[in-house]
PDB file of C-alpha atoms in Angstrom:
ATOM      1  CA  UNK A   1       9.311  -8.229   2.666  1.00 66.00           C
ATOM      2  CA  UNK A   2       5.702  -8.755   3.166  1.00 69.00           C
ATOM      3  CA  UNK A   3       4.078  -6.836   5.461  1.00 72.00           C
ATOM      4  CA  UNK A   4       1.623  -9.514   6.749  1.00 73.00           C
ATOM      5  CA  UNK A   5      -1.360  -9.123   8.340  1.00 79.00           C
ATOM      6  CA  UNK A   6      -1.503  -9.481  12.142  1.00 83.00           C
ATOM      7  CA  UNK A   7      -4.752 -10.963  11.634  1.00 78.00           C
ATOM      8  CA  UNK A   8      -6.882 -12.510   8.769  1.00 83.00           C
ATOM      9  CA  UNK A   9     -10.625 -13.923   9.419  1.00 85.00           C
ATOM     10  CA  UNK A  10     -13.323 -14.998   7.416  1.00 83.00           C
ATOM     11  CA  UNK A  11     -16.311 -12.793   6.155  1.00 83.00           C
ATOM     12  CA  UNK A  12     -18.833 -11.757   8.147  1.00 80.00           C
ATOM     13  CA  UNK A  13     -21.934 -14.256   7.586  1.00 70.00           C
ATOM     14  CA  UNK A  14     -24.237 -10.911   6.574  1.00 71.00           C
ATOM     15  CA  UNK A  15     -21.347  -8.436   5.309  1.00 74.00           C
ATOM     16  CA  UNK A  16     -23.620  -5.607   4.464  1.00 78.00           C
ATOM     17  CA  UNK A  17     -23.625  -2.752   1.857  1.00 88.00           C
ATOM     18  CA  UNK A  18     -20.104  -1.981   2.495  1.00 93.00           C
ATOM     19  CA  UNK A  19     -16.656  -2.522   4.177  1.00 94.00           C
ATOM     20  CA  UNK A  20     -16.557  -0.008   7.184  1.00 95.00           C
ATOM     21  CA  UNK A  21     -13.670   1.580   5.831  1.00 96.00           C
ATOM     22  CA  UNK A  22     -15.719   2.825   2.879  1.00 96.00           C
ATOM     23  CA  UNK A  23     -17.599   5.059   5.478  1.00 95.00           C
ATOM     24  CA  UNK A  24     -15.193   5.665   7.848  1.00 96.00           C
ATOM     25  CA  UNK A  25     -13.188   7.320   4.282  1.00 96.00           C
ATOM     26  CA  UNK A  26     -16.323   8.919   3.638  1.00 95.00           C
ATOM     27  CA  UNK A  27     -15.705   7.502  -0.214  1.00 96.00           C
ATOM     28  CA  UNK A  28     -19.539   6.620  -0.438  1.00 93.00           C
ATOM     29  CA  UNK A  29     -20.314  10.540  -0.188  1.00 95.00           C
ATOM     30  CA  UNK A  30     -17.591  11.362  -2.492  1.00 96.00           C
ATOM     31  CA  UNK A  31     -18.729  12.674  -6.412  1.00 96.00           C
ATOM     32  CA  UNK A  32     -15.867  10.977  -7.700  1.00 97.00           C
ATOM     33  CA  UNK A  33     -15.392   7.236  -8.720  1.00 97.00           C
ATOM     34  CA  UNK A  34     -11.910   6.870 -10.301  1.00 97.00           C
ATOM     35  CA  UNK A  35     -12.669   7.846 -14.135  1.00 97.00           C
ATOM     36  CA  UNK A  36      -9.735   8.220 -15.800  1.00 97.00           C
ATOM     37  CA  UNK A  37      -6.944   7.611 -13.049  1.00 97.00           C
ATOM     38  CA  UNK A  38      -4.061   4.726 -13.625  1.00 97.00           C
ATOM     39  CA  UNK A  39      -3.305   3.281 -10.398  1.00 98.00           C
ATOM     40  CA  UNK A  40      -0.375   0.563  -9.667  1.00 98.00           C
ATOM     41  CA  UNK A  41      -0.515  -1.779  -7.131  1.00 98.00           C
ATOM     42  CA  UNK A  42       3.017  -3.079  -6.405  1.00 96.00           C
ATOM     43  CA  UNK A  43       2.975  -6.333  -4.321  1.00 95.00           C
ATOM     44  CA  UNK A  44       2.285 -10.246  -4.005  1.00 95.00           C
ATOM     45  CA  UNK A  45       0.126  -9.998  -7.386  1.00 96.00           C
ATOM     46  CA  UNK A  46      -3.543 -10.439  -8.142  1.00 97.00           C
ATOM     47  CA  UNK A  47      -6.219 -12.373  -8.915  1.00 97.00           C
ATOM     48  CA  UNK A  48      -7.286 -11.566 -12.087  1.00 97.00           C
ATOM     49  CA  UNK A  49     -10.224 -14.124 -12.073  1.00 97.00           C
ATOM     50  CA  UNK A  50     -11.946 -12.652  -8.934  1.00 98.00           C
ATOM     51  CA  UNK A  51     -15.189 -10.925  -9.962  1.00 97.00           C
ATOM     52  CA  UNK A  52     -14.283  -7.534  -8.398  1.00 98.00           C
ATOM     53  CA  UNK A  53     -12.048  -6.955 -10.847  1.00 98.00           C
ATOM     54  CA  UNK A  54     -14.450  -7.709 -13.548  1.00 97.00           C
ATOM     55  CA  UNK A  55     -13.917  -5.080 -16.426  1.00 96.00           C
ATOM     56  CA  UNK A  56     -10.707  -3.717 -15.399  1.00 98.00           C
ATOM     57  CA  UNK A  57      -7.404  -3.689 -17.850  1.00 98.00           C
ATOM     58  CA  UNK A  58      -4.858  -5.099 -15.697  1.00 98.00           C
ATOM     59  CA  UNK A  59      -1.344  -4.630 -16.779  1.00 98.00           C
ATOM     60  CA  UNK A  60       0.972  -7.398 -15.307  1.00 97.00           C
ATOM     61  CA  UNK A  61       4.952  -7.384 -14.819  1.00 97.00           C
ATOM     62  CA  UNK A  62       6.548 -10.094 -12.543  1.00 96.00           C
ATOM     63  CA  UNK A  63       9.603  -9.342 -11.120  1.00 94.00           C
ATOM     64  CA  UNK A  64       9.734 -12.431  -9.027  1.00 92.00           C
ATOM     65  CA  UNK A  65      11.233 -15.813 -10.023  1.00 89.00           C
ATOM     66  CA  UNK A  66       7.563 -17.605  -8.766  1.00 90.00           C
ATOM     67  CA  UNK A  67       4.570 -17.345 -11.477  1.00 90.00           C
ATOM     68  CA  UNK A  68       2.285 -14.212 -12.205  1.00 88.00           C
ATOM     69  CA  UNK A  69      -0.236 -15.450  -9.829  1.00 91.00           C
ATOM     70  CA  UNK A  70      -1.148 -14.004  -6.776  1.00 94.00           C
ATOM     71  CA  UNK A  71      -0.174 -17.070  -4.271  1.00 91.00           C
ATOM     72  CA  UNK A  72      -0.322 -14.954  -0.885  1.00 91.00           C
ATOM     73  CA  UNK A  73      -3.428 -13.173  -1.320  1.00 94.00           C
ATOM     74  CA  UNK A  74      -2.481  -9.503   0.175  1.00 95.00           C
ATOM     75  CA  UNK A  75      -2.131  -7.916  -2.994  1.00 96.00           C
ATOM     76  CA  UNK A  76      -5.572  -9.230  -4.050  1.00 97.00           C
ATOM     77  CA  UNK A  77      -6.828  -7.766  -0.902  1.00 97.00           C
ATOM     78  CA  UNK A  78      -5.232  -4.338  -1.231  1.00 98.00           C
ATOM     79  CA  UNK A  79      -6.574  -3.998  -5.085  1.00 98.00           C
ATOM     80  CA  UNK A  80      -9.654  -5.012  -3.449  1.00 98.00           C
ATOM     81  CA  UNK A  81      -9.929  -1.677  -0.800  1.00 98.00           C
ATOM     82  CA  UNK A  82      -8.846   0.029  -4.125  1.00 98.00           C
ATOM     83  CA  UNK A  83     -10.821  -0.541  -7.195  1.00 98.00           C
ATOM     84  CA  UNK A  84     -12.986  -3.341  -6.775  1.00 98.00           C
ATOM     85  CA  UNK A  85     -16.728  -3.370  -8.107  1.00 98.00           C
ATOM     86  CA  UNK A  86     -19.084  -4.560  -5.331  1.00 96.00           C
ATOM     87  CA  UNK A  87     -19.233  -8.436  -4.445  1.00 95.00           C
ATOM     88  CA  UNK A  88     -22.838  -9.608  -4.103  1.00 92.00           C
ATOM     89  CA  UNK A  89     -23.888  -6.181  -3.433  1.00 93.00           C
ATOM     90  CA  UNK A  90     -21.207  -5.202  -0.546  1.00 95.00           C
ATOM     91  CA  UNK A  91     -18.588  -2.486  -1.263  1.00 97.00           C
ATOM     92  CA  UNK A  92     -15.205  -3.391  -0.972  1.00 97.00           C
ATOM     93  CA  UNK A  93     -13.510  -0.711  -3.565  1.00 98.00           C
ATOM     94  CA  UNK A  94     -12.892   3.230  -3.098  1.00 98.00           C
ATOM     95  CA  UNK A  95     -12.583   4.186  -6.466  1.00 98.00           C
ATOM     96  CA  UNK A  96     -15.020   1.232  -8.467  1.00 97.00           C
ATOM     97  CA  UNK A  97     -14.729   2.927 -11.698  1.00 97.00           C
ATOM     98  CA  UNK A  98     -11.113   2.556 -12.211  1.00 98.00           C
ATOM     99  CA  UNK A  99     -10.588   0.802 -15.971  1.00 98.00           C
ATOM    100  CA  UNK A 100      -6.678   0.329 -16.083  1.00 98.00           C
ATOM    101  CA  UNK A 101      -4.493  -0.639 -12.834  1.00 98.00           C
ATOM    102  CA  UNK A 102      -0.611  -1.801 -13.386  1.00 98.00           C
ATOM    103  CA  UNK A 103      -0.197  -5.173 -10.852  1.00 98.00           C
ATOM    104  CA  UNK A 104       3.703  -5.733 -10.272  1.00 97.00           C
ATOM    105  CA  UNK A 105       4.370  -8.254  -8.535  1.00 96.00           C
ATOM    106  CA  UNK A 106       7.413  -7.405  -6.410  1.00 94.00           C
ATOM    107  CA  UNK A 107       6.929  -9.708  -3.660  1.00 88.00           C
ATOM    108  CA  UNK A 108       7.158 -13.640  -3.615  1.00 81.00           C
ATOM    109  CA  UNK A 109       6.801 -16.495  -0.639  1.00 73.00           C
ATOM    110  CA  UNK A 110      10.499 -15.439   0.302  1.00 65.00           C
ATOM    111  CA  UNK A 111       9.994 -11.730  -0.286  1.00 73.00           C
ATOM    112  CA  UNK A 112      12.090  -9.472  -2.695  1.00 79.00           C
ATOM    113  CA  UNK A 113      14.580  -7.006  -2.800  1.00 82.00           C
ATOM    114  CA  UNK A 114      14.736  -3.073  -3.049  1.00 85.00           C
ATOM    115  CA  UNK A 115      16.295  -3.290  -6.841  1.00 87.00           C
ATOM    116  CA  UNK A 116      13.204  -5.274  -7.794  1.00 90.00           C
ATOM    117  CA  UNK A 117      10.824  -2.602  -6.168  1.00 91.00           C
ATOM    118  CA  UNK A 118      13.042   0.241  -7.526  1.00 91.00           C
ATOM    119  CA  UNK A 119      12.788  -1.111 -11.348  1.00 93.00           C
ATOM    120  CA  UNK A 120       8.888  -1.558 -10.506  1.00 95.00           C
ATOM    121  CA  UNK A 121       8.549   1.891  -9.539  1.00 94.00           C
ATOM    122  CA  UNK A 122       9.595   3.383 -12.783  1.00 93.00           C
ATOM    123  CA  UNK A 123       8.092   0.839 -14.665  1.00 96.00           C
ATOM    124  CA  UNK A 124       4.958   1.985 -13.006  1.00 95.00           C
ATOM    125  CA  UNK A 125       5.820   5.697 -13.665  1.00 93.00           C
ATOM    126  CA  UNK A 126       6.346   5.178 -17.533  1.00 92.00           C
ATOM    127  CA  UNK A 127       3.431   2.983 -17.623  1.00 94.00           C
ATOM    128  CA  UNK A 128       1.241   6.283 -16.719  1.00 93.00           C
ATOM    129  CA  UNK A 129      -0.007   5.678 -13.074  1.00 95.00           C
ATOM    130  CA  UNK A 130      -1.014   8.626 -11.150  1.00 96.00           C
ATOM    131  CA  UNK A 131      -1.129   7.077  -7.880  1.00 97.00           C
ATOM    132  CA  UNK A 132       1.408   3.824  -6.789  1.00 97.00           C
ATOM    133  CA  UNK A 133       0.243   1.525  -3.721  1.00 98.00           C
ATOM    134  CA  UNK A 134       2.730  -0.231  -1.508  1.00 96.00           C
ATOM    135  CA  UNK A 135       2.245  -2.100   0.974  1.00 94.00           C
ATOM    136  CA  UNK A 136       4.969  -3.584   1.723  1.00 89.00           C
ATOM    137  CA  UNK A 137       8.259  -2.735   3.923  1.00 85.00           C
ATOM    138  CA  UNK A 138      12.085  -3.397   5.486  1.00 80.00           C
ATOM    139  CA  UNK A 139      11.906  -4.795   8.986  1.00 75.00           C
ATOM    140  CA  UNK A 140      14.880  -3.860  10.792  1.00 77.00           C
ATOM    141  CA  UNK A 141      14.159  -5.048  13.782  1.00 77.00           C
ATOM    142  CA  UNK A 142      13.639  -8.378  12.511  1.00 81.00           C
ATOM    143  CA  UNK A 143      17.104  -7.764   9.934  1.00 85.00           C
ATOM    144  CA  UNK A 144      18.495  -7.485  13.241  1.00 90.00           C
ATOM    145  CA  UNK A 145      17.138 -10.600  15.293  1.00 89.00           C
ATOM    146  CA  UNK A 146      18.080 -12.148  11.969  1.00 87.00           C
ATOM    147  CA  UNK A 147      21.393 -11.404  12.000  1.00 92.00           C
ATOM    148  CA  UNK A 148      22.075 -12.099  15.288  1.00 95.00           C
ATOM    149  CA  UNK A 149      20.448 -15.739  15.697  1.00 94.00           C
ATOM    150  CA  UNK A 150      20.446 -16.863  12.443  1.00 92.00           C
ATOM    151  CA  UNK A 151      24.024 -15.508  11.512  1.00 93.00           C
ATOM    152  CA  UNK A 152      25.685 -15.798  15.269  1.00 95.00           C
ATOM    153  CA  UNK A 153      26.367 -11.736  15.099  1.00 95.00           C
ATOM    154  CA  UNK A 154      27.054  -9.611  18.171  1.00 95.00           C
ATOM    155  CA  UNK A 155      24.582  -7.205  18.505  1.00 94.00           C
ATOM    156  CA  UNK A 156      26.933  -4.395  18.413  1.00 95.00           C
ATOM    157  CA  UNK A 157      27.662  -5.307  14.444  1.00 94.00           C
ATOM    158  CA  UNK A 158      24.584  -6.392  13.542  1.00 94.00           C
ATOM    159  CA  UNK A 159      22.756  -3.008  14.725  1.00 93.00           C
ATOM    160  CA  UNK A 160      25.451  -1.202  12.842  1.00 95.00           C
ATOM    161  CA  UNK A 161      24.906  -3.743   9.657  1.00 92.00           C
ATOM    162  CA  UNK A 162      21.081  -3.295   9.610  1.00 88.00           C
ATOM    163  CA  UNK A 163      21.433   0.611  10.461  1.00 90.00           C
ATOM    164  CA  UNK A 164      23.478   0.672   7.167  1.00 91.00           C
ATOM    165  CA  UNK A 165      20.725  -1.492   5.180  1.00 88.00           C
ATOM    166  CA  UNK A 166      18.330   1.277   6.746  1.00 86.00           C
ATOM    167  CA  UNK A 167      20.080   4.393   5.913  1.00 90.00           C
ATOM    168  CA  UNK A 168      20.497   3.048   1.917  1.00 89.00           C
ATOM    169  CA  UNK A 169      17.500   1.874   1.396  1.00 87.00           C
ATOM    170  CA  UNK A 170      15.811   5.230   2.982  1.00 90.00           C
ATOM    171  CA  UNK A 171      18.157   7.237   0.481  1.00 92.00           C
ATOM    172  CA  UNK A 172      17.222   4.736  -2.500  1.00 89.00           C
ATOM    173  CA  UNK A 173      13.443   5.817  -2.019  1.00 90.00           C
ATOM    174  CA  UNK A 174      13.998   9.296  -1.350  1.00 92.00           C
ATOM    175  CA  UNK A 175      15.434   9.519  -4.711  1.00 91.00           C
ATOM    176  CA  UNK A 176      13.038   7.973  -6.610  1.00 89.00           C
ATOM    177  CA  UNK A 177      10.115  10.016  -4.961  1.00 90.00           C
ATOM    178  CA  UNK A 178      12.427  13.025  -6.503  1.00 89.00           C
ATOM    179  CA  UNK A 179      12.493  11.030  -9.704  1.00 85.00           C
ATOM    180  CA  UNK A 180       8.859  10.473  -9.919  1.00 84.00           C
ATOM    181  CA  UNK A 181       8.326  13.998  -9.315  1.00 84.00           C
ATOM    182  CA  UNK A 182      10.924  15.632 -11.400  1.00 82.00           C
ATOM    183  CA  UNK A 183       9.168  13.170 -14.393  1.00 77.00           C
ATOM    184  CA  UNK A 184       5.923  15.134 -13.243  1.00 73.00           C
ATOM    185  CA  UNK A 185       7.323  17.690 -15.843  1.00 69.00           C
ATOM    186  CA  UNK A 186       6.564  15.694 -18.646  1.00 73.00           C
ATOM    187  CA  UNK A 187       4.294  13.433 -18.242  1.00 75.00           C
ATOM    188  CA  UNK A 188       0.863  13.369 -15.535  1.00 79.00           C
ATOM    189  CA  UNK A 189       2.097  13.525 -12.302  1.00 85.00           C
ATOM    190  CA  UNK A 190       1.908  11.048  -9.570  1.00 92.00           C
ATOM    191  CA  UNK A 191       2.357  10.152  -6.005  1.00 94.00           C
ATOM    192  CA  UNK A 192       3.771   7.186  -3.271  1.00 95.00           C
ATOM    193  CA  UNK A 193       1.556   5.688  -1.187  1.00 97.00           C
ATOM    194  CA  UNK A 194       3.737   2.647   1.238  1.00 96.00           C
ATOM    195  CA  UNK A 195       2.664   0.767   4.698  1.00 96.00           C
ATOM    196  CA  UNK A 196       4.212   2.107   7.502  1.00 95.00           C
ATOM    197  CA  UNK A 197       4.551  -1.275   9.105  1.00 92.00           C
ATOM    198  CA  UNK A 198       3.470  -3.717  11.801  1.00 92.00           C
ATOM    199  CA  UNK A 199       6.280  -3.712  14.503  1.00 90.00           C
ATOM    200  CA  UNK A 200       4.473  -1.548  17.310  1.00 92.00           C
ATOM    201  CA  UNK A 201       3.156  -3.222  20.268  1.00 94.00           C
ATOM    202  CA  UNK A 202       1.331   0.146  21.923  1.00 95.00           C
ATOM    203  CA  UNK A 203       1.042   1.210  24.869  1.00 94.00           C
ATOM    204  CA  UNK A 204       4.566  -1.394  25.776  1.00 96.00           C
ATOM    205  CA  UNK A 205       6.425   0.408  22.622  1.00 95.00           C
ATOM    206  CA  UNK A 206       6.111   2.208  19.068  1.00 95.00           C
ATOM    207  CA  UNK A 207       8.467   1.457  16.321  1.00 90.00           C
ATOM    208  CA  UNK A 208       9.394   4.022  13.984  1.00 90.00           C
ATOM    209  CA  UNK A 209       8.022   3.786  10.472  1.00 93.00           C
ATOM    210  CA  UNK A 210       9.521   1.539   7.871  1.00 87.00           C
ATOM    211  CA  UNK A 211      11.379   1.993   4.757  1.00 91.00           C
ATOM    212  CA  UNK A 212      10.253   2.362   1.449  1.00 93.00           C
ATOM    213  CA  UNK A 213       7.399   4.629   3.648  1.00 94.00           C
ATOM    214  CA  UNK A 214      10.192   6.081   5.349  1.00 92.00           C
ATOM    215  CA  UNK A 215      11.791   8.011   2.303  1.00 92.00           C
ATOM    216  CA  UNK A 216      10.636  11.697   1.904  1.00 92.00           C
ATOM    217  CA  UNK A 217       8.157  12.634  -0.549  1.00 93.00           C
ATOM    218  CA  UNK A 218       6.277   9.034  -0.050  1.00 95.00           C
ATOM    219  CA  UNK A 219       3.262   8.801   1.765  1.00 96.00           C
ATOM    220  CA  UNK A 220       3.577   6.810   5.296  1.00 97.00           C
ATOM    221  CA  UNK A 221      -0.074   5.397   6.184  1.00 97.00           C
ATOM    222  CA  UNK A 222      -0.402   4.241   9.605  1.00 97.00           C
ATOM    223  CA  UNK A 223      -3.406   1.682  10.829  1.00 98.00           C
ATOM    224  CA  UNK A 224      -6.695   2.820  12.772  1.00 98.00           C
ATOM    225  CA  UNK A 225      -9.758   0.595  13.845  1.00 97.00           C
ATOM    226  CA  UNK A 226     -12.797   1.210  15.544  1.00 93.00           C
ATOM    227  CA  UNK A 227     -13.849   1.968  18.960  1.00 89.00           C
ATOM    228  CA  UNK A 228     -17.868   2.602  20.238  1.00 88.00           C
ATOM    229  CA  UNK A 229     -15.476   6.329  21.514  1.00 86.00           C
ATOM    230  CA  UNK A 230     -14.829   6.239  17.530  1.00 91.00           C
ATOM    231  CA  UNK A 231     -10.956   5.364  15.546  1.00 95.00           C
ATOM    232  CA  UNK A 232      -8.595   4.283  17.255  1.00 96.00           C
ATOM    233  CA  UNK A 233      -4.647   4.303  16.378  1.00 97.00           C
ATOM    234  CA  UNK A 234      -3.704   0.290  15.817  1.00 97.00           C
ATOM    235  CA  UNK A 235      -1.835  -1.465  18.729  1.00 96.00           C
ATOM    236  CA  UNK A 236       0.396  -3.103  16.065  1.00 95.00           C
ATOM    237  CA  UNK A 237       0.880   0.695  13.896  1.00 96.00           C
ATOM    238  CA  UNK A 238       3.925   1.912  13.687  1.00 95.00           C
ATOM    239  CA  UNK A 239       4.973   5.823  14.307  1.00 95.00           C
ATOM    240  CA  UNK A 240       5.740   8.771  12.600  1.00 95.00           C
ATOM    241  CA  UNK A 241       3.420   8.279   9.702  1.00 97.00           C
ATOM    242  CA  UNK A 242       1.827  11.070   7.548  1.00 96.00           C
ATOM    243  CA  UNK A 243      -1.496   9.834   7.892  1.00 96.00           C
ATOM    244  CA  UNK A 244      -3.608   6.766   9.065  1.00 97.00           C
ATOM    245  CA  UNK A 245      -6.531   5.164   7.932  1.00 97.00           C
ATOM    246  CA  UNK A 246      -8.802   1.960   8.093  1.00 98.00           C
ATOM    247  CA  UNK A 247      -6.432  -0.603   8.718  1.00 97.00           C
ATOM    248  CA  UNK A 248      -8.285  -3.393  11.060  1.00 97.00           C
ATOM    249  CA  UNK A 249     -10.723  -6.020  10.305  1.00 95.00           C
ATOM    250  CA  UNK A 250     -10.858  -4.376   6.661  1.00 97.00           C
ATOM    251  CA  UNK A 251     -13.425  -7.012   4.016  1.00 96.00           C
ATOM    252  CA  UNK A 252     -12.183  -7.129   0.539  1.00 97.00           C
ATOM    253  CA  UNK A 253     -11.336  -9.390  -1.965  1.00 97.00           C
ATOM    254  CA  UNK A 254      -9.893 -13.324  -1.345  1.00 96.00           C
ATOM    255  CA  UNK A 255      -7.359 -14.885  -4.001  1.00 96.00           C
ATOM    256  CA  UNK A 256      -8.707 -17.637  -4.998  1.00 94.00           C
ATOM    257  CA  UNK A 257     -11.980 -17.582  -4.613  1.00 95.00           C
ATOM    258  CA  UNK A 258     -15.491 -15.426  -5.586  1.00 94.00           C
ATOM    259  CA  UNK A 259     -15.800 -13.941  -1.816  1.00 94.00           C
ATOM    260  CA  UNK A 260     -14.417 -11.847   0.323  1.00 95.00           C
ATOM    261  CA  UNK A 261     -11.975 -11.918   3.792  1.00 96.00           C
ATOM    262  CA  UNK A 262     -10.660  -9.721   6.612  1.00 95.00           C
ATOM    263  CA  UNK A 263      -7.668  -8.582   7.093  1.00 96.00           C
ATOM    264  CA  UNK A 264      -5.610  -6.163   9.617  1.00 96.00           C
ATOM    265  CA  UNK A 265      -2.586  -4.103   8.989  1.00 96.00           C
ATOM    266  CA  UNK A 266      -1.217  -1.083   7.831  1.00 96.00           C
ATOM    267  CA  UNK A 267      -1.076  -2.985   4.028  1.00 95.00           C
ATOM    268  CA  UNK A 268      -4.830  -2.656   4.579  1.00 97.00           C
ATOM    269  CA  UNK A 269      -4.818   0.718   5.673  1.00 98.00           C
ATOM    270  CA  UNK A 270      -2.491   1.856   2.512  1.00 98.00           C
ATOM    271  CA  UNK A 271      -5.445   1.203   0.025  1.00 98.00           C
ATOM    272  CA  UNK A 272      -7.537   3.514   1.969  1.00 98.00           C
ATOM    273  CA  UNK A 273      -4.905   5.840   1.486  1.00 97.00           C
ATOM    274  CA  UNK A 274      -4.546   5.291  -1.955  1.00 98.00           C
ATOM    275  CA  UNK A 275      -8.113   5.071  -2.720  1.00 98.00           C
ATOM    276  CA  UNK A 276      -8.750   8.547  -1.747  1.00 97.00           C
ATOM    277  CA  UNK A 277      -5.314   9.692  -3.897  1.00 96.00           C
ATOM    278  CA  UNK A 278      -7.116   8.339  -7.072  1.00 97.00           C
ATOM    279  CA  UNK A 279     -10.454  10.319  -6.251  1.00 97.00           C
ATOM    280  CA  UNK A 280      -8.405  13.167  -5.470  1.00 96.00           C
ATOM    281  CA  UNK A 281      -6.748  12.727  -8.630  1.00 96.00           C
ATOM    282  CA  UNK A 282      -9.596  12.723 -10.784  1.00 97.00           C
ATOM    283  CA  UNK A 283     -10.683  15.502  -9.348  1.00 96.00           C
ATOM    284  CA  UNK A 284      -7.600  16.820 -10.619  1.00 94.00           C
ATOM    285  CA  UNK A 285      -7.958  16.130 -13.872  1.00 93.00           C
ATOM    286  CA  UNK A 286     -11.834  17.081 -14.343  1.00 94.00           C
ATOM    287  CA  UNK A 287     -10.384  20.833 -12.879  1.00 93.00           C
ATOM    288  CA  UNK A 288      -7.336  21.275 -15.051  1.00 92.00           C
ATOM    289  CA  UNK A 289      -6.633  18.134 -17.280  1.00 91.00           C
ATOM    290  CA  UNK A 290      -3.374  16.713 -15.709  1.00 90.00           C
ATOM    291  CA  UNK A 291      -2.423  15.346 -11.961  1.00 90.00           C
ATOM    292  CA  UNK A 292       0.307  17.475 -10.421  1.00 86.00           C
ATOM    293  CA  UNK A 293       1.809  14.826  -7.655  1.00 86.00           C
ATOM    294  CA  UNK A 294       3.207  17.315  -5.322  1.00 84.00           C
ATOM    295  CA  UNK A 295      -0.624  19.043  -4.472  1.00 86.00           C
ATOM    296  CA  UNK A 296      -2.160  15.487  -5.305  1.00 88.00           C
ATOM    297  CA  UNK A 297       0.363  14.618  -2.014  1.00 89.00           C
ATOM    298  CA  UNK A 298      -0.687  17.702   0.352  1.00 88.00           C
ATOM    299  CA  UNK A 299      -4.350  17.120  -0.544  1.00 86.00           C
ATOM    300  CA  UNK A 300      -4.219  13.737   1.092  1.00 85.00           C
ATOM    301  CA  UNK A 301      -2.416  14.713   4.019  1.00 86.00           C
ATOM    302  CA  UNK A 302      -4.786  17.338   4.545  1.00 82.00           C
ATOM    303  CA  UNK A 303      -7.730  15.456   3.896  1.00 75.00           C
TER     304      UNK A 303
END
């Protein structure tokens, strides 16, 4: 399902020259700008009208039963963080010279399901992107409360039922990370970048991170915001992640309209993450022609 914001507000009256994630990423010192990388954004869709997409070839697959739009908005948002160009001279975008990004829709109003995201994956992978944005996740605490009010389960079965959910879908991603790398051989390589979720409550409790994030050899970005002592790990973040970045009261692009909005999450924080893997890429490919996924993957961890 969607993993929704905990918070969405409107822009700030005076938004300035840039998001503060741009800075806090250090993207605006960065000599790179996204030339040449293919990134896929796998979520609630786009919207292709909005100007900070202006000049981009965007490749669209729907593998929901709802129309191509982008009815939620979060996807828009997370393309936003990024590739988008500036919007009336404020930066919203990491990597603003990216010409070709793959939008699959894999989430609707009701959500989706893990064959859908599995099918977009590949899809993704043949369609030549170097660096795949999810943000997006399995709740199983809330498979649980769901199974237990809505469906009048004990606990005792309905822990063991969403444990099982867990376990496969963890396996399911695992293997396609392997699949995505073993493809490396032949084609440009590429890597996994996926929310780690919204479940935490800290200090009371931490949840552990989500599933598809959860699979080895994807990336698991947690959520940080802002503090006058500097970042701060998210109340709402959940654990165990590989990394964390800008994730709270992050401007970037609003579905339908021109302008821009806030959100808060670790879906926010994933384009951050992914941002950087496209400049990393790039880099890549100016130094030796090709992106090889599994040092594109420990060079963002590092960094």
């Amino acid at each position: 399902k969607l993993i929704a914001p905990v918070s969405t507000g409107p822009a700030p009256a005076a938004p300035g020259e840039q998001s503060w994630g741009i800075g806090a990423v250090r993207a605006s010192e960065s000599q790179y700008d996204g030339t040449g990388v293919t990134v896929a954004v796998l979520d609630t869709g786009i919207d292709a009208n909005h100007p900070a997409f202006a000049g981009v070839d965007l490749v669209h697959q729907n593998y929901t039963e709802e129309d191509g739009s982008d009815l939620h908005g979060h996807g828009t948002h997370c393309a936003g963080t990024i590739f988008g160009r500036d919007v009336d001279g404020t930066r919203i975008g990491i990597a603003r010279n990216v010409k070709r990004a793959l939008i699959g829709k894999v989430l609707g109003q009701g959500g989706g399901d893990s064959s859908s995201l599995a099918k977009a994956i590949q899809w993704a992978i043949h369609g030549g992107a170097n660096v795949i944005s999810m943000s997006l996740g399995i709740d199983f605490p809330g498979y649980v409360e769901y199974l237990t009010q809505e469906k009048n389960m004990k606990i005792s079965p309905a822990t063991s039922m969403a444990l099982e959910e867990y376990r496969a879908n963890v396996n399911l991603f695992t293997e396609l990370a392997r699949l995505v790398e073993a493809q490396a051989a032949f084609t440009q390589g590429a890597v996994i970048v996926a929310a780690s979720g919204n479940e935490s409550n800290r200090p009371e409790y931490e949840i552990a991170v989500a599933p598809p994030a959860a699979g080895t050899g994807i990336i698991a970005v947690g959520a940080l915001g802002k503090s006058p002592q500097g970042l701060t790990v998210a109340d709402f973040s959940n654990n165990q992640v590989d990394i964390s970045a800008p994730g709270v009261d992050i401007l970037s692009a609003r579905a339908g309209t021109k302008g821009l909005v806030t959100m808060s999450g670790t879906s926010m924080a994933t384009p951050h993450a992914a941002g950087i893997a496209v400049l990393w890429a790039q880099r890549q490919l100016d130094m030796t022609g090709r992106v090889d996924g599994r040092a594109l993957m420990a060079q963002i961890i590092a960094s």
